[in-house]
Amino acid sequence: MRTSTNTISLLLASTFILGVACDDATGPGFAADDDVALRCTTPDCTPPPINNTSKIGDHYLSNIAMAFNTPVENETAEVFIEGATAIFGGTTEGVAQIAVGDNGELRLRSVVTNTIIGGEAVEGARFYVYLDSYEDGSRKLAHLRIADAECDPGLYDPSITICRYTFVTDAVPADTELYPEHETLEGWYHTCPNETEGGQLGSAYKFSSVLSPNVALSIGKGTPSIEVAPGTFINGCLNGAVSKGQYRLNAFYDSNATRGLDPSQRTPMLLMWMAWHAGGSRTVPGQQISPHDPIGGLFTWTSQSNWDIEAGYGETGATCRGGSPQTGMHRLWIDPVLTLIGWDALPHCDASDLDDYAVLGVKVQADLW
């Protein structure tokens, strides 16, 4: 069963449901308190284990076009930005152009002076977003605001700057505990849920999202996927799988970007975090994994002896299985060859032949049980 946010939404004053919130359940942890994971600073560095998630990270404003008045498909409505304002040199001005850089940095150009701001300077920007409902054809307006913008060296590659954004809306949510009012902006509510992932996601990160350019998140009744979509970006909260490759591994869906994934790895990157197999996620938030890129070498798994290969991942999820051929290895299931339906049908793979079966690999702790 797909884990999504179909039942979680924000309510506007009318009866139309606008869900601009990310997955409401717990997800992967990036930090304890406000401390984030160790950065890699040498070529031979491998990252510490990363917490996985069972959540896709989709919401009702997942996909947004950079161009004004350009509708983009989302799960329940077509969405477009009609206009925006931002603070340029201390003055609020209209925005002429929206762009998202290869590294996910939001950039705004003034309609008055042609000045371009980016990075943390976009804090305070407001967007006027319309949603055309698939259900009843109605059109509703949502106001979005960037309450905070933070840009820091990448967690995996510190030479790359990664920005995260806190979006709020003036639409009062149905659940103001899960999507609370901003701490200092009265009347504005968080669009990412109040989830610390069991205390593993720091208070400075739990309401944040990252922007992934030139792709769109496709959610249907089957396997979710990442599709090429020039001029569109994904807005994904940090507690969902859709954002984790960019934020934690500094690997980007856009193959033209620095540290861009191979095109064959886009959807597998999404599925890998969720242990996707046989049409659904086979994990729970917080399980630790160590990912590996056998194609471009953008990241590699740990060499510690108490870690073993769980699986290789491709467009449909797990495509080969590691560990003991008789019992297998899994981040959640004990002896998955014997206990997880369909796992025994996957071909066995190891480090020497992983790339024959998969485009991404995952190791898990071999001494969990």
PDB file of C-alpha atoms in Angstrom, residues 172-281:
ATOM      1  CA  VAL A 172      -6.075  27.937   8.317  1.00  0.00           C
ATOM      2  CA  PRO A 173      -5.458  24.171   8.415  1.00  0.00           C
ATOM      3  CA  ALA A 174      -7.956  21.652   9.724  1.00  0.00           C
ATOM      4  CA  ASP A 175      -5.373  20.400  12.227  1.00  0.00           C
ATOM      5  CA  THR A 176      -3.499  23.301  13.798  1.00  0.00           C
ATOM      6  CA  GLU A 177      -1.507  20.986  16.042  1.00  0.00           C
ATOM      7  CA  LEU A 178      -0.021  19.050  13.149  1.00  0.00           C
ATOM      8  CA  TYR A 179       0.336  22.199  11.036  1.00  0.00           C
ATOM      9  CA  PRO A 180       0.731  24.882  13.699  1.00  0.00           C
ATOM     10  CA  GLU A 181       0.799  28.622  13.402  1.00  0.00           C
ATOM     11  CA  HIS A 182       4.263  30.025  12.789  1.00  0.00           C
ATOM     12  CA  GLU A 183       6.076  30.997  15.963  1.00  0.00           C
ATOM     13  CA  THR A 184       6.286  34.714  15.104  1.00  0.00           C
ATOM     14  CA  LEU A 185       4.059  35.253  12.045  1.00  0.00           C
ATOM     15  CA  GLU A 186       0.520  35.510  13.350  1.00  0.00           C
ATOM     16  CA  GLY A 187      -2.091  34.075  11.000  1.00  0.00           C
ATOM     17  CA  TRP A 188       0.407  32.047   8.947  1.00  0.00           C
ATOM     18  CA  TYR A 189       0.565  28.260   9.256  1.00  0.00           C
ATOM     19  CA  HIS A 190       3.329  25.788   8.437  1.00  0.00           C
ATOM     20  CA  THR A 191       2.893  23.708   5.293  1.00  0.00           C
ATOM     21  CA  CYS A 192       5.242  20.977   6.518  1.00  0.00           C
ATOM     22  CA  PRO A 193       4.053  18.962   9.519  1.00  0.00           C
ATOM     23  CA  ASN A 194       5.184  19.319  13.108  1.00  0.00           C
ATOM     24  CA  GLU A 195       7.144  16.052  13.069  1.00  0.00           C
ATOM     25  CA  THR A 196      10.550  15.609  14.674  1.00  0.00           C
ATOM     26  CA  GLU A 197      10.742  11.955  13.648  1.00  0.00           C
ATOM     27  CA  GLY A 198      11.147  10.673  17.159  1.00  0.00           C
ATOM     28  CA  GLY A 199      13.469  13.519  18.082  1.00  0.00           C
ATOM     29  CA  GLN A 200      15.886  12.784  15.246  1.00  0.00           C
ATOM     30  CA  LEU A 201      14.865  15.754  13.106  1.00  0.00           C
ATOM     31  CA  GLY A 202      16.025  18.991  14.692  1.00  0.00           C
ATOM     32  CA  SER A 203      13.638  21.813  15.514  1.00  0.00           C
ATOM     33  CA  ALA A 204      15.279  24.022  12.904  1.00  0.00           C
ATOM     34  CA  TYR A 205      14.590  21.446  10.176  1.00  0.00           C
ATOM     35  CA  LYS A 206      11.200  19.880  10.853  1.00  0.00           C
ATOM     36  CA  PHE A 207       9.248  22.529   8.907  1.00  0.00           C
ATOM     37  CA  SER A 208      11.735  22.832   6.026  1.00  0.00           C
ATOM     38  CA  SER A 209      11.660  21.716   2.400  1.00  0.00           C
ATOM     39  CA  VAL A 210      14.039  21.672  -0.555  1.00  0.00           C
ATOM     40  CA  LEU A 211      13.365  22.503  -4.200  1.00  0.00           C
ATOM     41  CA  SER A 212      14.354  20.078  -6.973  1.00  0.00           C
ATOM     42  CA  PRO A 213      14.464  21.707 -10.429  1.00  0.00           C
ATOM     43  CA  ASN A 214      13.409  20.418 -13.863  1.00  0.00           C
ATOM     44  CA  VAL A 215      11.539  17.373 -12.578  1.00  0.00           C
ATOM     45  CA  ALA A 216       8.059  16.493 -11.357  1.00  0.00           C
ATOM     46  CA  LEU A 217       6.784  13.934  -8.872  1.00  0.00           C
ATOM     47  CA  SER A 218       4.260  11.577 -10.429  1.00  0.00           C
ATOM     48  CA  ILE A 219       1.828   9.926  -8.041  1.00  0.00           C
ATOM     49  CA  GLY A 220      -0.671   7.369  -9.276  1.00  0.00           C
ATOM     50  CA  LYS A 221      -2.137   4.097  -8.158  1.00  0.00           C
ATOM     51  CA  GLY A 222       1.072   2.242  -8.913  1.00  0.00           C
ATOM     52  CA  THR A 223       4.724   2.991  -8.290  1.00  0.00           C
ATOM     53  CA  PRO A 224       5.596   6.693  -7.815  1.00  0.00           C
ATOM     54  CA  SER A 225       8.176   8.139 -10.150  1.00  0.00           C
ATOM     55  CA  ILE A 226      10.311  11.173 -10.907  1.00  0.00           C
ATOM     56  CA  GLU A 227       9.652  12.539 -14.388  1.00  0.00           C
ATOM     57  CA  VAL A 228      11.702  14.974 -16.454  1.00  0.00           C
ATOM     58  CA  ALA A 229       9.868  18.324 -16.514  1.00  0.00           C
ATOM     59  CA  PRO A 230      11.925  21.317 -17.696  1.00  0.00           C
ATOM     60  CA  GLY A 231      10.792  24.515 -16.017  1.00  0.00           C
ATOM     61  CA  THR A 232       9.034  22.704 -13.157  1.00  0.00           C
ATOM     62  CA  PHE A 233      10.319  22.070  -9.649  1.00  0.00           C
ATOM     63  CA  ILE A 234       9.376  19.731  -6.810  1.00  0.00           C
ATOM     64  CA  ASN A 235       8.803  21.272  -3.392  1.00  0.00           C
ATOM     65  CA  GLY A 236       9.484  18.436  -0.935  1.00  0.00           C
ATOM     66  CA  CYS A 237       9.500  18.469   2.881  1.00  0.00           C
ATOM     67  CA  LEU A 238      12.586  17.049   4.539  1.00  0.00           C
ATOM     68  CA  ASN A 239      10.690  14.135   6.074  1.00  0.00           C
ATOM     69  CA  GLY A 240       9.890  12.558   2.701  1.00  0.00           C
ATOM     70  CA  ALA A 241      11.845  10.320   0.349  1.00  0.00           C
ATOM     71  CA  VAL A 242      11.526  12.779  -2.533  1.00  0.00           C
ATOM     72  CA  SER A 243      13.893  15.261  -0.842  1.00  0.00           C
ATOM     73  CA  LYS A 244      16.445  12.964   0.767  1.00  0.00           C
ATOM     74  CA  GLY A 245      18.808  12.366  -2.138  1.00  0.00           C
ATOM     75  CA  GLN A 246      19.261  16.084  -2.661  1.00  0.00           C
ATOM     76  CA  TYR A 247      19.484  17.071   0.983  1.00  0.00           C
ATOM     77  CA  ARG A 248      21.469  14.182   2.430  1.00  0.00           C
ATOM     78  CA  LEU A 249      23.583  12.954  -0.485  1.00  0.00           C
ATOM     79  CA  ASN A 250      23.675  16.196  -2.500  1.00  0.00           C
ATOM     80  CA  ALA A 251      22.713  14.167  -5.571  1.00  0.00           C
ATOM     81  CA  PHE A 252      20.264  15.894  -7.898  1.00  0.00           C
ATOM     82  CA  TYR A 253      17.525  14.487 -10.121  1.00  0.00           C
ATOM     83  CA  ASP A 254      18.567  16.809 -12.965  1.00  0.00           C
ATOM     84  CA  SER A 255      21.352  14.934 -14.760  1.00  0.00           C
ATOM     85  CA  ASN A 256      22.746  18.228 -16.097  1.00  0.00           C
ATOM     86  CA  ALA A 257      23.471  19.529 -12.610  1.00  0.00           C
ATOM     87  CA  THR A 258      26.756  19.221 -10.783  1.00  0.00           C
ATOM     88  CA  ARG A 259      26.417  15.886  -8.984  1.00  0.00           C
ATOM     89  CA  GLY A 260      23.426  15.082 -11.181  1.00  0.00           C
ATOM     90  CA  LEU A 261      22.157  11.520 -11.101  1.00  0.00           C
ATOM     91  CA  ASP A 262      22.193   9.332 -14.173  1.00  0.00           C
ATOM     92  CA  PRO A 263      18.709   9.523 -15.774  1.00  0.00           C
ATOM     93  CA  SER A 264      18.170   5.851 -14.925  1.00  0.00           C
ATOM     94  CA  GLN A 265      18.584   6.646 -11.207  1.00  0.00           C
ATOM     95  CA  ARG A 266      15.873   9.295 -10.749  1.00  0.00           C
ATOM     96  CA  THR A 267      12.970   7.071  -9.756  1.00  0.00           C
ATOM     97  CA  PRO A 268      15.166   4.454  -8.028  1.00  0.00           C
ATOM     98  CA  MET A 269      16.514   7.255  -5.802  1.00  0.00           C
ATOM     99  CA  LEU A 270      12.962   7.913  -4.630  1.00  0.00           C
ATOM    100  CA  LEU A 271      12.155   4.227  -4.108  1.00  0.00           C
ATOM    101  CA  MET A 272      15.413   3.275  -2.394  1.00  0.00           C
ATOM    102  CA  TRP A 273      14.607   5.280   0.729  1.00  0.00           C
ATOM    103  CA  MET A 274      11.305   3.439   1.134  1.00  0.00           C
ATOM    104  CA  ALA A 275      12.563  -0.114   0.524  1.00  0.00           C
ATOM    105  CA  TRP A 276      10.009  -0.247  -2.289  1.00  0.00           C
ATOM    106  CA  HIS A 277       9.076  -3.797  -3.245  1.00  0.00           C
ATOM    107  CA  ALA A 278       6.025  -5.440  -4.796  1.00  0.00           C
ATOM    108  CA  GLY A 279       4.138  -2.165  -5.146  1.00  0.00           C
ATOM    109  CA  GLY A 280       4.720  -0.630  -1.743  1.00  0.00           C
ATOM    110  CA  SER A 281       7.098   0.570   0.944  1.00  0.00           C
TER     111      SER A 281
END
